[in-house]
């Protein structure tokens, strides 16, 4: 499929090997006006209930505490919707190893990570709408992940969404350059067998604002009640530190049976070797005919980011090398990459 041309005022920003796409939530001014009007009276009702709670008898206190629980839920939900539409933003950060989706309101953010080897069918799709709502005209980014569907962003035209989807696919699926020997069956990701289970994170911004804030309100109510009746203080329980859920990257080098052909293996190995050396690949690798597991050579245009040739566009040659082991041990295998021909340091 041909890649759509970049639209005017693209949301995409590239920082080193990281691609960042900015999204803004869709604003519904009718809903914002209604929520602001409703929240004003709802907040006044909560303040009146708090004031009454300090001088209420036992039976009335029970009723007010239950009512304030629902009040805190509604207060946090409405405030969260208003803050999200006015000040919220969504970021899509893409590296060759993972996709990070971050929703944030000021300093508060919710982040979810997706391992690239488990991402499938990244494409542009029409933004979802409710069953009783007319189909929306804007588009979003959609991909399949671990048996589910993930949608990111909204408010894009079809042309812009297709351009962003094509750019992201080229970043996380560079080996599509080497699909000259594609098969009829769907291509199996060579990293899938080596990729660890994706971290499952259930933190959601809406749940966070709707649960944590009411809990804080309840703790404050309990503190007021205990202080008024027993003159004591309630200390909140310490939260355990979060477990380390940092993702682990795929294992390299791969095995021979993970690739459809030796040419695809040689191309993938060339790309991985240069990327691990902080070198940006600018063209598809071109490999010599009839490569084997132990003998192959590929050339590619790339730009290193490390001295002494940082920032220069050079032609690189990568070849398979074998190293005999002393004592008749198994032969070591590796990859040797370097500029071809070697440029002068002052050039």
mmCIF file of C-alpha atoms in Angstrom:
data_model
loop_
_atom_site.group_PDB
_atom_site.id
_atom_site.type_symbol
_atom_site.label_atom_id
_atom_site.label_comp_id
_atom_site.label_asym_id
_atom_site.label_seq_id
_atom_site.Cartn_x
_atom_site.Cartn_y
_atom_site.Cartn_z
ATOM 1 C CA UNK A 1 0.000 0.000 0.000
ATOM 2 C CA UNK A 2 1.375 3.409 -0.924
ATOM 3 C CA UNK A 3 2.133 5.734 1.948
ATOM 4 C CA UNK A 4 -0.023 8.828 2.148
ATOM 5 C CA UNK A 5 1.806 12.156 1.903
ATOM 6 C CA UNK A 6 2.360 14.003 5.201
ATOM 7 C CA UNK A 7 -0.435 16.455 6.025
ATOM 8 C CA UNK A 8 0.095 20.098 6.808
ATOM 9 C CA UNK A 9 1.033 20.717 10.450
ATOM 10 C CA UNK A 10 1.973 17.133 11.244
ATOM 11 C CA UNK A 11 1.725 15.935 14.851
ATOM 12 C CA UNK A 12 4.868 13.816 14.501
ATOM 13 C CA UNK A 13 8.111 14.758 16.235
ATOM 14 C CA UNK A 14 11.330 12.731 16.093
ATOM 15 C CA UNK A 15 13.855 12.809 18.962
ATOM 16 C CA UNK A 16 16.765 10.475 18.262
ATOM 17 C CA UNK A 17 15.421 6.943 17.881
ATOM 18 C CA UNK A 18 12.089 7.945 19.480
ATOM 19 C CA UNK A 19 9.058 8.983 17.446
ATOM 20 C CA UNK A 20 6.482 11.122 19.296
ATOM 21 C CA UNK A 21 2.926 11.732 18.071
ATOM 22 C CA UNK A 22 0.777 14.338 19.862
ATOM 23 C CA UNK A 23 -3.014 14.106 20.150
ATOM 24 C CA UNK A 24 -5.607 16.370 21.751
ATOM 25 C CA UNK A 25 -8.930 15.016 23.052
ATOM 26 C CA UNK A 26 -12.107 15.950 21.230
ATOM 27 C CA UNK A 27 -13.919 18.818 22.946
ATOM 28 C CA UNK A 28 -17.691 18.823 23.298
ATOM 29 C CA UNK A 29 -18.633 22.360 24.256
ATOM 30 C CA UNK A 30 -22.216 21.377 24.980
ATOM 31 C CA UNK A 31 -21.110 18.730 27.465
ATOM 32 C CA UNK A 32 -18.544 21.083 29.003
ATOM 33 C CA UNK A 33 -21.150 23.809 29.538
ATOM 34 C CA UNK A 34 -23.586 21.395 31.143
ATOM 35 C CA UNK A 35 -20.939 19.822 33.396
ATOM 36 C CA UNK A 36 -19.632 23.218 34.543
ATOM 37 C CA UNK A 37 -23.165 24.354 35.421
ATOM 38 C CA UNK A 38 -23.985 21.054 37.153
ATOM 39 C CA UNK A 39 -20.655 20.936 39.008
ATOM 40 C CA UNK A 40 -21.252 24.368 40.550
ATOM 41 C CA UNK A 41 -24.449 23.271 42.289
ATOM 42 C CA UNK A 42 -23.068 19.821 43.068
ATOM 43 C CA UNK A 43 -20.063 21.350 44.840
ATOM 44 C CA UNK A 44 -22.308 23.700 46.817
ATOM 45 C CA UNK A 45 -24.384 20.700 47.929
ATOM 46 C CA UNK A 46 -21.259 18.877 49.088
ATOM 47 C CA UNK A 47 -20.064 21.862 51.110
ATOM 48 C CA UNK A 48 -23.478 22.120 52.776
ATOM 49 C CA UNK A 49 -23.400 18.401 53.606
ATOM 50 C CA UNK A 50 -19.929 18.706 55.143
ATOM 51 C CA UNK A 51 -21.079 21.624 57.286
ATOM 52 C CA UNK A 52 -24.160 19.735 58.431
ATOM 53 C CA UNK A 53 -22.084 16.619 59.204
ATOM 54 C CA UNK A 54 -20.138 18.374 61.966
ATOM 55 C CA UNK A 55 -23.294 19.035 64.028
ATOM 56 C CA UNK A 56 -25.497 16.078 63.026
ATOM 57 C CA UNK A 57 -26.686 13.303 65.327
ATOM 58 C CA UNK A 58 -25.699 9.659 64.867
ATOM 59 C CA UNK A 59 -28.453 8.570 62.465
ATOM 60 C CA UNK A 60 -28.102 11.674 60.331
ATOM 61 C CA UNK A 61 -24.331 11.218 60.160
ATOM 62 C CA UNK A 62 -24.723 7.745 58.656
ATOM 63 C CA UNK A 63 -26.982 9.115 55.927
ATOM 64 C CA UNK A 64 -24.668 12.051 55.202
ATOM 65 C CA UNK A 65 -21.594 9.813 55.003
ATOM 66 C CA UNK A 66 -23.299 7.544 52.453
ATOM 67 C CA UNK A 67 -24.492 10.550 50.463
ATOM 68 C CA UNK A 68 -21.017 12.111 50.507
ATOM 69 C CA UNK A 69 -19.574 8.914 49.040
ATOM 70 C CA UNK A 70 -21.788 9.338 45.985
ATOM 71 C CA UNK A 71 -21.077 13.060 45.998
ATOM 72 C CA UNK A 72 -17.309 12.448 45.880
ATOM 73 C CA UNK A 73 -17.726 9.995 43.005
ATOM 74 C CA UNK A 74 -19.772 12.453 40.943
ATOM 75 C CA UNK A 75 -17.486 15.379 41.809
ATOM 76 C CA UNK A 76 -14.335 13.562 40.701
ATOM 77 C CA UNK A 77 -15.955 12.147 37.556
ATOM 78 C CA UNK A 78 -17.261 15.517 36.341
ATOM 79 C CA UNK A 79 -14.031 17.332 37.220
ATOM 80 C CA UNK A 80 -12.026 14.643 35.440
ATOM 81 C CA UNK A 81 -14.055 14.964 32.227
ATOM 82 C CA UNK A 82 -13.718 18.761 32.219
ATOM 83 C CA UNK A 83 -9.982 18.659 32.956
ATOM 84 C CA UNK A 84 -9.367 16.024 30.275
ATOM 85 C CA UNK A 85 -11.177 17.908 27.525
ATOM 86 C CA UNK A 86 -9.643 21.295 28.391
ATOM 87 C CA UNK A 87 -6.117 20.447 29.527
ATOM 88 C CA UNK A 88 -5.563 16.793 28.666
ATOM 89 C CA UNK A 89 -3.333 15.375 25.996
ATOM 90 C CA UNK A 90 -2.334 12.011 24.605
ATOM 91 C CA UNK A 91 1.167 11.053 23.498
ATOM 92 C CA UNK A 92 2.232 8.093 21.409
ATOM 93 C CA UNK A 93 5.959 7.394 21.884
ATOM 94 C CA UNK A 94 7.415 4.768 19.559
ATOM 95 C CA UNK A 95 10.840 3.123 19.653
ATOM 96 C CA UNK A 96 12.031 -0.007 17.820
ATOM 97 C CA UNK A 97 11.381 -1.991 21.023
ATOM 98 C CA UNK A 98 8.083 -0.708 22.428
ATOM 99 C CA UNK A 99 5.090 1.582 22.002
ATOM 100 C CA UNK A 100 4.172 3.850 24.909
ATOM 101 C CA UNK A 101 0.719 5.425 25.157
ATOM 102 C CA UNK A 102 0.566 8.255 27.684
ATOM 103 C CA UNK A 103 -2.547 10.170 28.721
ATOM 104 C CA UNK A 104 -1.804 13.165 30.884
ATOM 105 C CA UNK A 105 -3.435 16.144 32.548
ATOM 106 C CA UNK A 106 -0.722 18.487 33.739
ATOM 107 C CA UNK A 107 1.582 16.493 36.029
ATOM 108 C CA UNK A 108 -0.810 13.570 36.274
ATOM 109 C CA UNK A 109 -0.276 10.883 33.672
ATOM 110 C CA UNK A 110 -1.227 7.306 32.950
ATOM 111 C CA UNK A 111 1.226 5.296 30.879
ATOM 112 C CA UNK A 112 0.755 1.965 29.160
ATOM 113 C CA UNK A 113 3.501 0.042 27.374
ATOM 114 C CA UNK A 114 3.167 -2.343 24.444
ATOM 115 C CA UNK A 115 5.966 -4.637 23.256
ATOM 116 C CA UNK A 116 6.570 -4.138 19.517
ATOM 117 C CA UNK A 117 6.864 -7.892 18.710
ATOM 118 C CA UNK A 118 3.250 -8.386 19.884
ATOM 119 C CA UNK A 119 1.787 -5.470 17.887
ATOM 120 C CA UNK A 120 -0.226 -6.476 14.803
ATOM 121 C CA UNK A 121 -2.295 -4.759 12.091
ATOM 122 C CA UNK A 122 -1.358 -1.147 12.850
ATOM 123 C CA UNK A 123 -3.643 0.961 10.679
ATOM 124 C CA UNK A 124 -5.903 4.009 10.504
ATOM 125 C CA UNK A 125 -9.510 3.413 11.580
ATOM 126 C CA UNK A 126 -12.613 5.484 12.108
ATOM 127 C CA UNK A 127 -12.954 6.664 15.712
ATOM 128 C CA UNK A 128 -15.479 4.530 17.643
ATOM 129 C CA UNK A 129 -18.875 5.930 18.550
ATOM 130 C CA UNK A 130 -21.650 4.860 20.907
ATOM 131 C CA UNK A 131 -24.490 2.660 19.671
ATOM 132 C CA UNK A 132 -27.008 5.500 19.833
ATOM 133 C CA UNK A 133 -24.584 7.990 18.242
ATOM 134 C CA UNK A 134 -24.055 8.765 14.581
ATOM 135 C CA UNK A 135 -20.815 7.401 13.081
ATOM 136 C CA UNK A 136 -17.956 9.786 13.695
ATOM 137 C CA UNK A 137 -16.055 11.337 10.810
ATOM 138 C CA UNK A 138 -12.675 11.565 12.505
ATOM 139 C CA UNK A 139 -10.059 8.813 12.542
ATOM 140 C CA UNK A 140 -7.704 7.232 15.077
ATOM 141 C CA UNK A 141 -4.729 4.844 15.130
ATOM 142 C CA UNK A 142 -5.664 1.224 15.789
ATOM 143 C CA UNK A 143 -3.645 -1.965 16.302
ATOM 144 C CA UNK A 144 -4.153 -5.480 17.626
ATOM 145 C CA UNK A 145 -2.243 -6.447 20.764
ATOM 146 C CA UNK A 146 -2.281 -9.644 22.827
ATOM 147 C CA UNK A 147 -5.752 -10.669 21.664
ATOM 148 C CA UNK A 148 -7.303 -7.199 22.026
ATOM 149 C CA UNK A 149 -7.680 -3.975 20.066
ATOM 150 C CA UNK A 150 -5.946 -0.740 21.085
ATOM 151 C CA UNK A 151 -7.058 2.664 19.762
ATOM 152 C CA UNK A 152 -4.964 5.795 20.160
ATOM 153 C CA UNK A 153 -5.778 9.401 19.329
ATOM 154 C CA UNK A 154 -8.817 10.972 17.697
ATOM 155 C CA UNK A 155 -9.787 14.044 15.714
ATOM 156 C CA UNK A 156 -7.646 13.205 12.659
ATOM 157 C CA UNK A 157 -8.653 13.219 9.038
ATOM 158 C CA UNK A 158 -8.375 9.972 7.114
ATOM 159 C CA UNK A 159 -5.346 11.238 5.190
ATOM 160 C CA UNK A 160 -3.510 12.293 8.348
ATOM 161 C CA UNK A 161 -4.317 9.045 10.159
ATOM 162 C CA UNK A 162 -3.068 6.963 7.213
ATOM 163 C CA UNK A 163 0.154 8.962 7.077
ATOM 164 C CA UNK A 164 0.793 8.502 10.809
ATOM 165 C CA UNK A 165 -0.050 4.786 10.627
ATOM 166 C CA UNK A 166 2.338 4.293 7.699
ATOM 167 C CA UNK A 167 5.103 6.187 9.510
ATOM 168 C CA UNK A 168 4.653 4.127 12.672
ATOM 169 C CA UNK A 169 4.575 0.868 10.710
ATOM 170 C CA UNK A 170 7.836 1.772 8.997
ATOM 171 C CA UNK A 171 9.405 2.471 12.394
ATOM 172 C CA UNK A 172 8.312 -0.723 14.199
ATOM 173 C CA UNK A 173 8.315 -3.040 11.175
ATOM 174 C CA UNK A 174 11.489 -2.117 9.239
ATOM 175 C CA UNK A 175 11.843 -5.655 7.924
ATOM 176 C CA UNK A 176 8.913 -5.054 5.560
ATOM 177 C CA UNK A 177 11.664 -3.654 3.335
ATOM 178 C CA UNK A 178 12.850 -7.225 2.911
ATOM 179 C CA UNK A 179 9.506 -8.676 1.884
ATOM 180 C CA UNK A 180 10.580 -9.426 -1.661
ATOM 181 C CA UNK A 181 10.135 -13.130 -0.854
ATOM 182 C CA UNK A 182 6.774 -12.814 0.871
ATOM 183 C CA UNK A 183 4.691 -15.944 1.278
ATOM 184 C CA UNK A 184 0.971 -16.445 0.883
ATOM 185 C CA UNK A 185 0.563 -17.139 4.588
ATOM 186 C CA UNK A 186 0.849 -14.319 7.128
ATOM 187 C CA UNK A 187 4.421 -13.587 8.134
ATOM 188 C CA UNK A 188 5.389 -14.841 11.589
ATOM 189 C CA UNK A 189 7.312 -12.369 13.693
ATOM 190 C CA UNK A 190 10.824 -13.766 14.337
ATOM 191 C CA UNK A 191 10.904 -12.146 17.744
ATOM 192 C CA UNK A 192 7.584 -13.515 18.946
ATOM 193 C CA UNK A 193 9.012 -16.738 20.357
ATOM 194 C CA UNK A 194 11.734 -14.841 22.210
ATOM 195 C CA UNK A 195 9.606 -11.931 23.405
ATOM 196 C CA UNK A 196 8.576 -12.040 27.057
ATOM 197 C CA UNK A 197 5.012 -11.740 28.158
ATOM 198 C CA UNK A 198 3.846 -8.162 27.816
ATOM 199 C CA UNK A 199 3.449 -6.275 31.063
ATOM 200 C CA UNK A 200 -0.179 -6.042 32.006
ATOM 201 C CA UNK A 201 -1.004 -2.718 33.529
ATOM 202 C CA UNK A 202 -4.561 -1.952 34.514
ATOM 203 C CA UNK A 203 -4.040 1.616 35.665
ATOM 204 C CA UNK A 204 -6.582 3.851 33.990
ATOM 205 C CA UNK A 205 -6.874 7.567 34.480
ATOM 206 C CA UNK A 206 -10.648 7.547 34.845
ATOM 207 C CA UNK A 207 -10.615 4.810 37.479
ATOM 208 C CA UNK A 208 -7.791 6.556 39.303
ATOM 209 C CA UNK A 209 -9.729 9.805 39.583
ATOM 210 C CA UNK A 210 -13.025 8.100 40.442
ATOM 211 C CA UNK A 211 -11.651 5.814 43.162
ATOM 212 C CA UNK A 212 -8.688 7.553 44.782
ATOM 213 C CA UNK A 213 -10.421 10.899 45.260
ATOM 214 C CA UNK A 214 -13.527 9.395 46.947
ATOM 215 C CA UNK A 215 -11.238 7.391 49.221
ATOM 216 C CA UNK A 216 -9.487 10.595 50.249
ATOM 217 C CA UNK A 217 -12.852 12.206 50.981
ATOM 218 C CA UNK A 218 -13.932 9.226 53.068
ATOM 219 C CA UNK A 219 -10.668 9.328 55.011
ATOM 220 C CA UNK A 220 -11.231 13.026 55.745
ATOM 221 C CA UNK A 221 -14.802 12.332 56.896
ATOM 222 C CA UNK A 222 -13.657 9.523 59.166
ATOM 223 C CA UNK A 223 -10.965 11.765 60.634
ATOM 224 C CA UNK A 224 -13.504 14.491 61.430
ATOM 225 C CA UNK A 225 -15.860 12.019 63.068
ATOM 226 C CA UNK A 226 -13.185 10.383 65.180
ATOM 227 C CA UNK A 227 -11.688 13.736 66.165
ATOM 228 C CA UNK A 228 -15.081 15.053 67.263
ATOM 229 C CA UNK A 229 -16.125 11.996 69.264
ATOM 230 C CA UNK A 230 -12.895 10.444 70.556
ATOM 231 C CA UNK A 231 -10.286 13.165 70.030
ATOM 232 C CA UNK A 232 -7.947 10.788 68.193
ATOM 233 C CA UNK A 233 -6.374 10.654 64.781
ATOM 234 C CA UNK A 234 -6.554 8.005 62.098
ATOM 235 C CA UNK A 235 -3.366 7.316 60.181
ATOM 236 C CA UNK A 236 -3.670 6.006 56.628
ATOM 237 C CA UNK A 237 -1.934 2.735 55.872
ATOM 238 C CA UNK A 238 1.299 2.997 53.942
ATOM 239 C CA UNK A 239 1.055 1.999 50.310
ATOM 240 C CA UNK A 240 3.477 -0.767 49.227
ATOM 241 C CA UNK A 241 6.006 0.282 46.600
ATOM 242 C CA UNK A 242 5.006 -0.690 43.060
ATOM 243 C CA UNK A 243 6.578 -3.814 41.697
ATOM 244 C CA UNK A 244 9.175 -3.526 39.008
ATOM 245 C CA UNK A 245 7.310 -4.125 35.757
ATOM 246 C CA UNK A 246 9.934 -2.830 33.362
ATOM 247 C CA UNK A 247 9.656 -4.522 29.973
ATOM 248 C CA UNK A 248 12.362 -6.744 28.629
ATOM 249 C CA UNK A 249 13.436 -6.548 25.007
ATOM 250 C CA UNK A 250 13.673 -9.429 22.491
ATOM 251 C CA UNK A 251 16.700 -11.735 22.425
ATOM 252 C CA UNK A 252 19.267 -11.537 19.594
ATOM 253 C CA UNK A 253 20.690 -13.232 17.544
ATOM 254 C CA UNK A 254 17.738 -15.249 16.268
ATOM 255 C CA UNK A 255 17.773 -18.860 15.172
ATOM 256 C CA UNK A 256 17.761 -19.942 11.557
ATOM 257 C CA UNK A 257 14.249 -21.403 11.583
ATOM 258 C CA UNK A 258 12.685 -18.049 12.548
ATOM 259 C CA UNK A 259 13.031 -16.599 9.020
ATOM 260 C CA UNK A 260 11.414 -17.420 5.710
ATOM 261 C CA UNK A 261 14.744 -17.384 3.842
ATOM 262 C CA UNK A 262 18.435 -16.759 4.367
ATOM 263 C CA UNK A 263 18.189 -13.412 2.549
ATOM 264 C CA UNK A 264 15.556 -12.205 5.011
ATOM 265 C CA UNK A 265 17.752 -13.413 7.877
ATOM 266 C CA UNK A 266 20.788 -11.574 6.511
ATOM 267 C CA UNK A 267 18.767 -8.369 6.036
ATOM 268 C CA UNK A 268 17.303 -8.555 9.535
ATOM 269 C CA UNK A 269 20.715 -9.249 11.078
ATOM 270 C CA UNK A 270 22.222 -6.283 9.211
ATOM 271 C CA UNK A 271 19.496 -3.946 10.431
ATOM 272 C CA UNK A 272 19.723 -5.181 14.046
ATOM 273 C CA UNK A 273 23.523 -4.915 14.145
ATOM 274 C CA UNK A 274 23.515 -1.312 12.925
ATOM 275 C CA UNK A 275 20.650 -0.253 15.206
ATOM 276 C CA UNK A 276 22.416 -1.760 18.235
ATOM 277 C CA UNK A 277 25.422 0.413 17.347
ATOM 278 C CA UNK A 278 23.223 3.583 17.412
ATOM 279 C CA UNK A 279 23.248 3.832 13.617
ATOM 280 C CA UNK A 280 20.111 4.924 11.744
ATOM 281 C CA UNK A 281 19.364 2.782 8.671
ATOM 282 C CA UNK A 282 18.279 4.923 5.702
ATOM 283 C CA UNK A 283 17.691 2.335 2.950
ATOM 284 C CA UNK A 284 16.717 -1.312 2.557
ATOM 285 C CA UNK A 285 19.678 -3.725 2.863
ATOM 286 C CA UNK A 286 20.920 -5.202 -0.429
ATOM 287 C CA UNK A 287 22.402 -8.692 0.020
ATOM 288 C CA UNK A 288 24.560 -10.769 -2.299
ATOM 289 C CA UNK A 289 22.889 -13.699 -4.057
ATOM 290 C CA UNK A 290 22.844 -17.172 -2.503
ATOM 291 C CA UNK A 291 23.539 -16.275 1.154
ATOM 292 C CA UNK A 292 24.089 -19.051 3.692
ATOM 293 C CA UNK A 293 23.915 -19.220 7.461
ATOM 294 C CA UNK A 294 27.662 -18.654 7.836
ATOM 295 C CA UNK A 295 28.457 -16.654 4.669
ATOM 296 C CA UNK A 296 26.500 -13.593 3.610
ATOM 297 C CA UNK A 297 27.173 -9.922 2.901
ATOM 298 C CA UNK A 298 24.723 -7.005 2.786
ATOM 299 C CA UNK A 299 25.197 -3.299 2.050
ATOM 300 C CA UNK A 300 23.016 -0.446 3.259
ATOM 301 C CA UNK A 301 22.999 3.346 3.532
ATOM 302 C CA UNK A 302 23.062 4.490 7.164
ATOM 303 C CA UNK A 303 23.876 7.459 9.393
ATOM 304 C CA UNK A 304 25.827 6.833 12.643
ATOM 305 C CA UNK A 305 25.072 8.847 15.781
ATOM 306 C CA UNK A 306 28.343 8.077 17.568
ATOM 307 C CA UNK A 307 31.847 9.426 16.833
ATOM 308 C CA UNK A 308 33.941 9.513 14.758
ATOM 309 C CA UNK A 309 31.441 9.591 11.850
ATOM 310 C CA UNK A 310 28.392 10.938 13.716
ATOM 311 C CA UNK A 311 25.830 12.602 11.449
ATOM 312 C CA UNK A 312 27.463 11.514 8.163
ATOM 313 C CA UNK A 313 25.564 9.448 5.594
ATOM 314 C CA UNK A 314 27.740 6.451 4.702
ATOM 315 C CA UNK A 315 27.549 3.147 2.882
ATOM 316 C CA UNK A 316 27.923 0.247 5.321
ATOM 317 C CA UNK A 317 28.857 -3.347 4.607
ATOM 318 C CA UNK A 318 27.858 -6.110 7.056
ATOM 319 C CA UNK A 319 29.082 -9.697 6.747
ATOM 320 C CA UNK A 320 28.850 -12.908 8.722
ATOM 321 C CA UNK A 321 32.124 -13.899 10.418
ATOM 322 C CA UNK A 322 33.211 -17.125 12.089
ATOM 323 C CA UNK A 323 35.837 -17.423 14.813
ATOM 324 C CA UNK A 324 37.558 -20.801 15.385
ATOM 325 C CA UNK A 325 37.819 -21.723 19.038
ATOM 326 C CA UNK A 326 41.032 -23.087 20.580
ATOM 327 C CA UNK A 327 41.047 -26.789 21.349
ATOM 328 C CA UNK A 328 38.592 -27.702 18.606
ATOM 329 C CA UNK A 329 35.579 -26.118 20.324
ATOM 330 C CA UNK A 330 32.465 -24.976 18.455
ATOM 331 C CA UNK A 331 33.002 -22.184 15.951
ATOM 332 C CA UNK A 332 31.850 -18.758 17.148
ATOM 333 C CA UNK A 333 29.597 -16.745 14.822
ATOM 334 C CA UNK A 334 29.138 -13.013 14.637
ATOM 335 C CA UNK A 335 28.523 -9.997 12.399
ATOM 336 C CA UNK A 336 31.106 -7.464 11.257
ATOM 337 C CA UNK A 337 29.826 -4.064 10.036
ATOM 338 C CA UNK A 338 31.762 -1.033 8.881
ATOM 339 C CA UNK A 339 31.794 1.840 6.372
ATOM 340 C CA UNK A 340 32.591 0.758 2.817
ATOM 341 C CA UNK A 341 34.837 2.325 1.738
ATOM 342 C CA UNK A 342 36.167 3.722 5.053
ATOM 343 C CA UNK A 343 35.851 7.545 4.945
ATOM 344 C CA UNK A 344 38.535 9.932 6.060
ATOM 345 C CA UNK A 345 38.126 11.311 9.568
ATOM 346 C CA UNK A 346 38.379 14.890 8.359
ATOM 347 C CA UNK A 347 35.903 14.477 5.487
#
